[in-house]
Short mmCIF file of C-alpha atoms in Angstrom, two decimals:
data_model
loop_
_atom_site.label_atom_id
_atom_site.label_comp_id
_atom_site.label_asym_id
_atom_site.label_seq_id
_atom_site.Cartn_x
_atom_site.Cartn_y
_atom_site.Cartn_z
CA MET A 1410 34.68 7.86 22.49
CA SER A 1411 34.80 11.65 22.36
CA ALA A 1412 31.90 13.72 23.58
CA SER A 1413 31.89 15.58 20.28
CA THR A 1414 30.79 12.51 18.36
CA MET A 1415 28.12 11.24 20.76
CA GLU A 1416 24.64 12.72 20.73
CA LYS A 1417 22.10 12.46 23.55
CA SER A 1418 20.20 9.24 24.05
CA TYR A 1419 16.66 8.56 22.85
CA ASP A 1420 13.92 6.09 23.55
CA LEU A 1421 13.49 5.37 19.83
CA ILE A 1422 15.52 6.14 16.74
CA VAL A 1423 13.70 5.73 13.44
CA VAL A 1424 15.77 5.42 10.27
CA GLY A 1425 13.80 6.57 7.21
CA ALA A 1426 11.28 9.42 7.07
CA GLY A 1427 8.85 8.06 4.52
CA VAL A 1428 5.25 7.48 5.52
CA LEU A 1429 6.08 4.30 7.46
CA GLY A 1430 8.92 5.84 9.48
CA ALA A 1431 7.19 9.18 10.03
CA PHE A 1432 4.05 7.62 11.50
CA HIS A 1433 6.10 5.39 13.79
CA ALA A 1434 7.69 8.60 15.06
CA TYR A 1435 4.24 10.18 15.44
CA PHE A 1436 2.78 7.42 17.59
CA ALA A 1437 5.96 7.15 19.67
CA LEU A 1438 5.84 10.90 20.33
CA GLN A 1439 2.20 10.59 21.36
CA ARG A 1440 3.36 8.15 24.03
CA GLY A 1441 5.81 10.69 25.38
CA LEU A 1442 8.92 8.97 24.03
CA ARG A 1443 12.09 10.82 23.03
CA VAL A 1444 12.32 10.20 19.29
CA LEU A 1445 15.01 10.85 16.71
CA LEU A 1446 14.06 10.53 13.03
CA LEU A 1447 16.93 10.26 10.54
CA GLU A 1448 16.44 10.65 6.78
CA LYS A 1449 19.22 10.09 4.25
CA ASP A 1450 17.97 12.69 1.77
CA ASN A 1451 17.30 16.37 2.33
CA ARG A 1452 13.63 15.55 1.73
CA PRO A 1453 11.91 12.15 1.46
CA MET A 1454 11.82 11.40 -2.26
CA ALA A 1455 10.94 7.73 -2.77
CA ALA A 1456 7.65 5.80 -2.76
CA THR A 1457 5.90 8.14 -0.32
CA VAL A 1458 6.06 11.02 -2.81
CA ARG A 1459 5.79 9.02 -6.06
CA ASN A 1460 2.23 7.76 -5.85
CA PHE A 1461 -1.37 8.87 -6.36
CA GLY A 1462 -2.07 9.90 -2.78
CA GLN A 1463 -5.12 7.65 -2.72
CA ILE A 1464 -6.06 6.53 0.80
CA ILE A 1465 -8.57 3.77 0.18
CA PRO A 1466 -9.51 1.32 2.95
CA SER A 1467 -12.14 0.06 0.48
CA GLY A 1468 -9.38 -1.66 -1.49
CA MET A 1469 -8.10 -3.72 1.44
CA ALA A 1470 -9.17 -7.26 2.26
CA GLU A 1471 -11.08 -7.60 5.51
CA GLY A 1472 -8.92 -8.30 8.52
CA GLU A 1473 -6.11 -6.51 10.30
CA TRP A 1474 -4.95 -4.52 7.27
CA PHE A 1475 -8.43 -3.23 6.57
CA ASP A 1476 -8.50 -2.22 10.23
CA TYR A 1477 -5.11 -0.51 9.87
CA ALA A 1478 -6.46 1.37 6.86
CA ARG A 1479 -9.44 2.65 8.81
CA VAL A 1480 -7.16 3.82 11.64
CA SER A 1481 -5.02 5.54 9.01
CA GLN A 1482 -8.02 7.29 7.51
CA ASP A 1483 -9.20 8.54 10.90
CA THR A 1484 -5.69 9.68 11.84
CA TYR A 1485 -5.18 11.59 8.60
CA LYS A 1486 -8.47 13.39 9.21
CA ALA A 1487 -7.58 14.17 12.83
CA ILE A 1488 -4.19 15.64 11.91
CA GLN A 1489 -5.72 17.60 9.02
CA ALA A 1490 -8.18 19.19 11.46
CA GLU A 1491 -5.18 20.51 13.39
CA TYR A 1492 -2.60 21.12 10.64
CA ASP A 1493 -2.92 21.20 6.86
CA ILE A 1494 -1.16 18.10 5.52
CA SER A 1495 -3.11 18.23 2.19
CA ILE A 1496 -5.85 15.72 3.09
CA ARG A 1497 -9.03 16.17 1.05
CA PRO A 1498 -12.28 14.33 1.97
CA SER A 1499 -13.31 13.86 -1.64
CA GLY A 1500 -14.23 10.16 -1.69
CA ALA A 1501 -13.35 7.16 -3.84
CA LEU A 1502 -15.40 5.89 -6.78
CA TYR A 1503 -15.01 2.46 -8.40
CA LEU A 1504 -16.35 2.32 -11.97
CA ALA A 1505 -17.65 -0.94 -13.38
CA SER A 1506 -17.30 -1.49 -17.12
CA THR A 1507 -19.18 -4.81 -17.40
CA PRO A 1508 -22.23 -6.35 -15.71
CA LEU A 1509 -19.99 -8.86 -13.95
CA GLU A 1510 -17.78 -6.11 -12.53
CA MET A 1511 -20.94 -4.38 -11.32
CA GLN A 1512 -22.13 -7.60 -9.72
CA VAL A 1513 -18.88 -7.79 -7.76
CA LEU A 1514 -19.38 -4.18 -6.62
CA GLU A 1515 -22.92 -4.99 -5.52
CA GLU A 1516 -21.65 -7.96 -3.51
CA LYS A 1517 -18.97 -5.81 -1.89
CA HIS A 1518 -21.52 -3.12 -1.07
CA ALA A 1519 -23.68 -5.73 0.67
CA ARG A 1520 -20.73 -7.02 2.66
CA TYR A 1521 -19.62 -3.53 3.71
CA ARG A 1522 -23.16 -2.80 4.83
CA GLU A 1523 -22.95 -5.87 7.11
CA ILE A 1524 -19.76 -4.66 8.78
CA GLY A 1525 -20.74 -1.00 8.96
CA TYR A 1526 -18.39 0.53 6.40
CA PRO A 1527 -20.48 3.06 4.43
CA SER A 1528 -20.74 2.76 0.65
CA GLN A 1529 -23.25 3.75 -2.01
CA LEU A 1530 -24.15 2.01 -5.26
CA LEU A 1531 -24.42 4.42 -8.19
CA THR A 1532 -26.31 4.03 -11.44
CA PRO A 1533 -24.58 5.02 -14.69
CA ALA A 1534 -26.45 8.34 -14.58
CA GLN A 1535 -25.29 8.99 -11.01
CA CYS A 1536 -21.71 8.17 -12.00
CA GLN A 1537 -22.04 10.63 -14.87
CA GLN A 1538 -23.38 13.29 -12.50
CA ARG A 1539 -20.45 12.86 -10.11
CA LEU A 1540 -17.90 12.40 -12.88
CA PRO A 1541 -19.06 14.17 -16.07
CA ALA A 1542 -15.90 13.08 -17.89
CA VAL A 1543 -16.77 9.38 -17.72
CA GLN A 1544 -17.55 7.68 -21.04
CA ALA A 1545 -21.13 6.41 -21.17
CA SER A 1546 -19.91 3.47 -23.26
CA TYR A 1547 -17.60 2.40 -20.42
CA CYS A 1548 -19.63 2.85 -17.26
CA VAL A 1549 -22.39 0.46 -16.20
CA GLY A 1550 -22.42 1.69 -12.59
CA GLY A 1551 -20.21 2.36 -9.63
CA LEU A 1552 -19.55 2.05 -5.93
CA LEU A 1553 -18.83 5.24 -3.97
CA PHE A 1554 -17.06 5.63 -0.63
CA GLU A 1555 -17.72 9.25 0.33
CA GLN A 1556 -15.72 9.03 3.57
CA GLU A 1557 -12.41 8.17 1.92
CA VAL A 1558 -9.73 10.79 1.48
CA THR A 1559 -6.83 11.74 -0.74
CA ALA A 1560 -3.48 13.42 -0.12
CA GLU A 1561 -1.10 15.33 -2.35
CA PRO A 1562 1.89 12.97 -2.30
CA ASP A 1563 4.41 15.66 -3.19
CA GLN A 1564 3.23 17.69 -0.19
CA MET A 1565 1.82 15.39 2.48
CA ILE A 1566 4.98 13.88 3.99
CA HIS A 1567 6.81 17.22 4.11
CA ARG A 1568 3.88 18.87 5.88
CA LEU A 1569 3.50 15.91 8.23
CA LEU A 1570 7.16 16.16 9.22
CA ALA A 1571 6.80 19.91 9.79
CA TYR A 1572 3.78 19.18 12.01
CA LEU A 1573 5.72 16.60 14.03
CA VAL A 1574 8.52 19.07 14.61
CA ALA A 1575 6.24 22.00 15.48
CA ARG A 1576 3.58 20.18 17.51
CA TRP A 1577 5.52 17.30 19.04
CA GLN A 1578 9.11 18.64 19.08
CA LEU A 1579 10.37 15.74 16.99
CA ASP A 1580 14.16 15.69 16.60
CA TYR A 1581 14.19 15.33 12.81
CA ARG A 1582 17.48 15.28 10.91
CA PRO A 1583 17.23 15.12 7.13
CA GLY A 1584 20.35 14.76 5.01
CA THR A 1585 21.68 12.20 7.49
CA PRO A 1586 22.51 8.85 5.87
CA VAL A 1587 23.00 6.02 8.35
CA GLN A 1588 25.95 3.71 7.79
CA ASP A 1589 25.71 1.36 10.77
CA VAL A 1590 23.24 0.11 13.38
CA THR A 1591 24.51 -2.07 16.21
CA ALA A 1592 23.31 -3.14 19.66
CA GLY A 1593 25.13 -3.38 22.95
CA SER A 1594 24.00 -4.68 26.30
CA ALA A 1595 22.48 -1.37 27.39
CA ALA A 1596 21.47 0.42 24.19
CA ALA A 1597 21.44 0.32 20.43
CA GLU A 1598 23.79 2.62 18.53
CA VAL A 1599 23.37 4.34 15.18
CA VAL A 1600 26.29 5.84 13.29
CA ASP A 1601 25.69 8.30 10.46
CA ALA A 1602 27.86 8.96 7.41
CA ARG A 1603 29.67 11.78 9.23
CA GLY A 1604 30.64 9.53 12.11
CA GLN A 1605 28.07 11.00 14.48
CA ARG A 1606 26.80 8.44 16.97
CA TYR A 1607 23.34 8.22 18.52
CA GLN A 1608 22.03 5.87 21.20
CA ALA A 1609 18.51 4.61 21.89
CA THR A 1610 16.66 1.94 23.78
CA GLN A 1611 15.18 0.78 20.45
CA VAL A 1612 16.04 1.40 16.79
CA LEU A 1613 13.56 0.93 13.96
CA VAL A 1614 14.76 0.78 10.36
CA CYS A 1615 12.14 1.75 7.73
CA ASN A 1616 14.44 1.72 4.73
CA GLY A 1617 12.00 1.46 1.83
CA ARG A 1618 13.86 -0.16 -1.06
CA ASP A 1619 17.39 0.82 0.04
CA PHE A 1620 18.64 -2.68 0.80
CA GLN A 1621 22.32 -2.20 0.02
CA TRP A 1622 23.37 -0.15 3.05
CA LEU A 1623 22.00 -1.68 6.24
CA PHE A 1624 21.69 -5.45 6.84
CA PRO A 1625 22.27 -6.39 3.17
CA ASP A 1626 22.80 -10.09 3.95
CA LEU A 1627 19.46 -10.28 5.76
CA PHE A 1628 17.63 -8.71 2.84
CA ALA A 1629 19.45 -10.89 0.30
CA GLN A 1630 18.02 -13.97 2.03
CA SER A 1631 14.48 -12.57 2.22
CA ASP A 1632 11.60 -13.00 -0.22
CA LEU A 1633 11.39 -9.26 -0.83
CA GLN A 1634 10.90 -8.07 -4.36
CA LEU A 1635 10.94 -4.65 -5.97
CA CYS A 1636 8.12 -3.16 -8.01
CA LYS A 1637 8.53 -0.39 -10.56
CA LEU A 1638 5.56 1.78 -11.57
CA GLN A 1639 5.03 4.25 -14.40
CA MET A 1640 2.69 7.21 -13.97
CA LEU A 1641 1.71 10.22 -16.03
CA ALA A 1642 0.14 13.63 -15.47
CA THR A 1643 -1.62 15.88 -17.95
CA TYR A 1644 -1.27 19.61 -18.12
CA PRO A 1645 -3.59 21.40 -15.67
CA LEU A 1646 -7.24 21.08 -16.73
CA PRO A 1647 -9.16 23.35 -14.34
CA GLN A 1648 -12.28 23.03 -16.51
CA VAL A 1649 -12.44 19.31 -15.66
CA GLN A 1650 -14.02 18.18 -12.39
CA LEU A 1651 -12.69 14.81 -11.29
CA PRO A 1652 -13.25 14.48 -7.54
CA GLY A 1653 -11.34 12.13 -5.27
CA SER A 1654 -9.94 8.76 -6.25
CA VAL A 1655 -11.30 7.18 -9.42
CA LEU A 1656 -10.70 3.47 -9.78
CA THR A 1657 -11.78 1.30 -12.69
CA GLY A 1658 -12.72 -2.20 -13.73
CA LEU A 1659 -9.12 -3.36 -13.79
CA SER A 1660 -8.74 -2.09 -10.21
CA ILE A 1661 -11.72 -4.20 -9.15
CA ARG A 1662 -9.92 -7.21 -10.57
CA ARG A 1663 -6.64 -6.33 -8.82
CA TYR A 1664 -7.56 -5.14 -5.33
CA HIS A 1665 -7.74 -7.75 -2.59
CA ALA A 1666 -10.95 -6.31 -1.15
CA PHE A 1667 -12.93 -7.86 -3.99
CA HIS A 1668 -11.33 -11.31 -3.98
CA SER A 1669 -13.79 -12.54 -1.35
CA CYS A 1670 -16.85 -11.63 -3.44
CA PRO A 1671 -18.80 -14.69 -4.70
CA SER A 1672 -18.56 -13.54 -8.33
CA PHE A 1673 -14.86 -12.69 -8.25
CA ALA A 1674 -13.69 -16.08 -9.55
CA ALA A 1675 -15.87 -15.66 -12.64
CA LEU A 1676 -14.57 -12.13 -13.10
CA GLN A 1677 -10.97 -13.24 -12.79
CA ALA A 1678 -11.55 -15.91 -15.43
CA GLU A 1679 -12.67 -13.34 -17.99
CA GLU A 1680 -10.16 -12.41 -20.65
CA ILE A 1681 -8.54 -8.99 -20.59
CA ASP A 1682 -6.05 -7.46 -22.98
CA ALA A 1683 -2.83 -9.51 -22.81
CA ASP A 1684 -0.59 -6.43 -22.66
CA LEU A 1685 -2.57 -4.90 -19.83
CA ARG A 1686 -2.29 -8.15 -17.92
CA GLN A 1687 1.42 -8.61 -18.64
CA TRP A 1688 2.36 -5.19 -17.32
CA GLY A 1689 -0.05 -5.20 -14.37
CA ILE A 1690 -1.87 -2.13 -15.65
CA HIS A 1691 -4.98 -1.05 -13.79
CA ILE A 1692 -6.12 2.45 -14.56
CA LEU A 1693 -6.47 4.98 -11.76
CA PHE A 1694 -7.23 8.68 -11.99
CA LYS A 1695 -6.79 11.52 -9.54
CA GLN A 1696 -6.91 15.26 -10.08
CA ALA A 1697 -4.10 17.14 -8.35
CA VAL A 1698 -4.66 20.54 -6.77
CA ASP A 1699 -3.19 22.26 -9.86
CA GLY A 1700 -5.92 20.69 -12.01
CA SER A 1701 -3.69 18.14 -13.73
CA ILE A 1702 -4.97 14.57 -14.04
CA ILE A 1703 -2.67 11.83 -12.73
CA ILE A 1704 -3.01 8.56 -14.68
CA GLY A 1705 -1.46 5.16 -14.01
CA ASP A 1706 -0.09 2.72 -13.44
CA THR A 1707 2.10 -0.20 -14.49
CA HIS A 1708 3.78 -2.89 -12.39
CA GLU A 1709 7.13 -4.55 -13.15
CA TYR A 1710 8.74 -6.87 -10.60
CA ALA A 1711 12.24 -8.12 -9.81
CA PRO A 1712 13.80 -9.92 -6.82
CA VAL A 1713 16.03 -7.85 -4.57
CA ALA A 1714 19.15 -9.51 -5.95
CA ASP A 1715 18.19 -8.41 -9.47
CA GLY A 1716 16.70 -5.04 -8.54
CA SER A 1717 18.99 -3.07 -10.84
CA ARG A 1718 17.01 -4.51 -13.76
CA LEU A 1719 14.25 -2.07 -12.83
CA ASP A 1720 16.12 0.98 -14.06
CA PHE A 1721 14.98 4.60 -14.35
CA ASN A 1722 13.86 4.39 -17.97
CA ASN A 1723 10.26 5.30 -18.64
CA THR A 1724 8.97 3.14 -21.47
CA ASP A 1725 6.77 5.02 -23.92
CA SER A 1726 4.97 1.90 -25.16
CA LEU A 1727 3.67 1.33 -21.62
CA ASN A 1728 2.61 4.95 -21.34
CA GLN A 1729 0.68 4.55 -24.58
CA LEU A 1730 -1.01 1.40 -23.28
CA MET A 1731 -2.20 3.33 -20.23
CA LEU A 1732 -3.34 6.31 -22.27
CA SER A 1733 -5.25 4.12 -24.71
CA GLU A 1734 -7.16 2.45 -21.87
CA ALA A 1735 -7.66 5.75 -20.06
CA GLN A 1736 -9.20 7.32 -23.18
CA ARG A 1737 -11.70 4.46 -23.25
CA ILE A 1738 -12.83 5.44 -19.74
CA ILE A 1739 -12.96 9.23 -19.58
CA THR A 1740 -13.04 12.18 -21.96
CA LEU A 1741 -10.56 15.01 -21.51
CA PRO A 1742 -10.27 18.20 -23.56
CA ASP A 1743 -6.48 17.83 -23.72
CA TRP A 1744 -4.56 14.56 -23.45
CA ARG A 1745 -1.10 16.10 -23.70
CA ILE A 1746 1.19 14.78 -20.99
CA GLN A 1747 3.14 17.31 -18.96
CA ARG A 1748 5.27 14.85 -17.03
CA VAL A 1749 5.99 11.16 -16.58
CA TRP A 1750 7.79 9.45 -13.70
CA ASN A 1751 8.62 6.16 -12.07
CA GLY A 1752 7.84 4.97 -8.58
CA TYR A 1753 9.46 2.05 -6.79
CA TYR A 1754 8.43 0.09 -3.74
CA ALA A 1755 9.37 -3.15 -2.04
CA GLN A 1756 7.01 -5.91 -1.03
CA SER A 1757 7.21 -9.34 0.53
CA LYS A 1758 5.95 -12.31 -1.46
CA SER A 1759 4.67 -14.08 1.64
CA ALA A 1760 3.57 -11.35 4.06
CA GLU A 1761 1.80 -7.99 4.04
CA ILE A 1762 4.98 -6.36 5.37
CA PHE A 1763 8.55 -7.50 5.93
CA GLN A 1764 9.63 -7.46 9.57
CA ALA A 1765 12.81 -8.68 11.21
CA SER A 1766 14.67 -8.08 14.46
CA PRO A 1767 18.41 -8.71 14.05
CA ASP A 1768 18.67 -7.95 17.78
CA PRO A 1769 16.07 -7.42 20.53
CA ARG A 1770 16.88 -3.69 20.35
CA ILE A 1771 16.93 -3.40 16.53
CA HIS A 1772 13.85 -3.84 14.35
CA ILE A 1773 13.15 -3.59 10.63
CA ALA A 1774 9.80 -2.79 9.00
CA THR A 1775 9.74 -2.38 5.25
CA GLY A 1776 8.27 -3.96 2.12
CA ILE A 1777 4.73 -2.74 2.80
CA GLY A 1778 4.00 -2.84 -0.94
CA GLY A 1779 1.68 -0.46 -2.75
CA LYS A 1780 -0.60 0.07 0.25
CA GLY A 1781 1.75 2.27 2.28
CA MET A 1782 -0.19 5.50 1.97
CA THR A 1783 -3.39 3.69 3.00
CA THR A 1784 -2.15 1.41 5.81
CA ALA A 1785 1.28 2.51 7.10
CA CYS A 1786 -0.22 4.84 9.68
CA GLY A 1787 -2.49 2.21 11.24
CA PHE A 1788 0.25 -0.41 11.18
CA ALA A 1789 2.64 2.04 12.85
CA GLN A 1790 0.20 2.61 15.71
CA HIS A 1791 -0.01 -1.14 16.30
CA HIS A 1792 3.74 -1.71 15.93
CA VAL A 1793 4.77 1.10 18.29
CA ALA A 1794 2.49 -0.40 20.94
CA GLN A 1795 4.33 -3.70 20.51
CA LEU A 1796 7.79 -2.11 20.66
CA VAL A 1797 7.24 -0.18 23.88
CA ASN A 1798 5.35 -2.84 25.84
#
């Protein structure tokens, strides 16, 4: 092997610079490890940048993933205090549209009070005061989490990576697709598309939904599935004030945090529009820093083997379904849509995240589902501790 093709050795090589890979690098660097982060694209451009940027521990079921979400929230705030990664402490508000939805929120508020996670029940008038755009005919009350934060998804990961390079001297190499990961007796080896070789004590693959390049047979035998989302954004509306994350009655029905509430079974039994149910639509709103309102989203699923079925088409009928429901919830002076896009993520059918270790030196963590922005950071802290001990 020529010296020209072999790079220096590392303690940890992370493949994939989305939120999951980047935070693994962060916590490894905090432990004083020599870390190399490889990203196939010139900039991360998949699920980490194609979402709402809502960081909402309140949506997680109690247990380890709720705990990961709280660690994530605290870590985002700590980094933001040192370096601007676009985190805004603007809160999250769940809007109830029926008395039964409100009853579920009241039950969740009581439970959060027991475990010390702050929340505040709001009357319809208080919801209207916080969110003047809300339709009085829709809102029967709300549950506010003032401590929760948002990020700008098209900015956060790029700023986080810049922070890791500047503050922690991360060896970050974008535009470096990896074509092979193998393990020998003394080290694991990574080979990029240019033939460059890198060695490390441990390699972690956080490959998002790119299952065709590394370990394809392993993924083909897994229970991973792909999810396609559709999202929309209005033209900038600076005259509208829509703070933080706004979640709605359909979100209450979807998010695992509420499944443990005594009234949830009755809520789940209630009929909702068949098209909304079929396409997994639950309406979320968030105002971006340019004043535009992000609206979404849909959910279409396919197994990994049939993932190509979830193509890049953006179906107008689904956009219209979302807009129709959104217009029932809030009033905007201009509903013209400036842009539409798709997001894609992978998730396991049987676990909160897919993990595998093809070799004691090689580990895979992917398929975190739609909760990556909220929980990936906290999970990464836990996982790095496992890898280095």
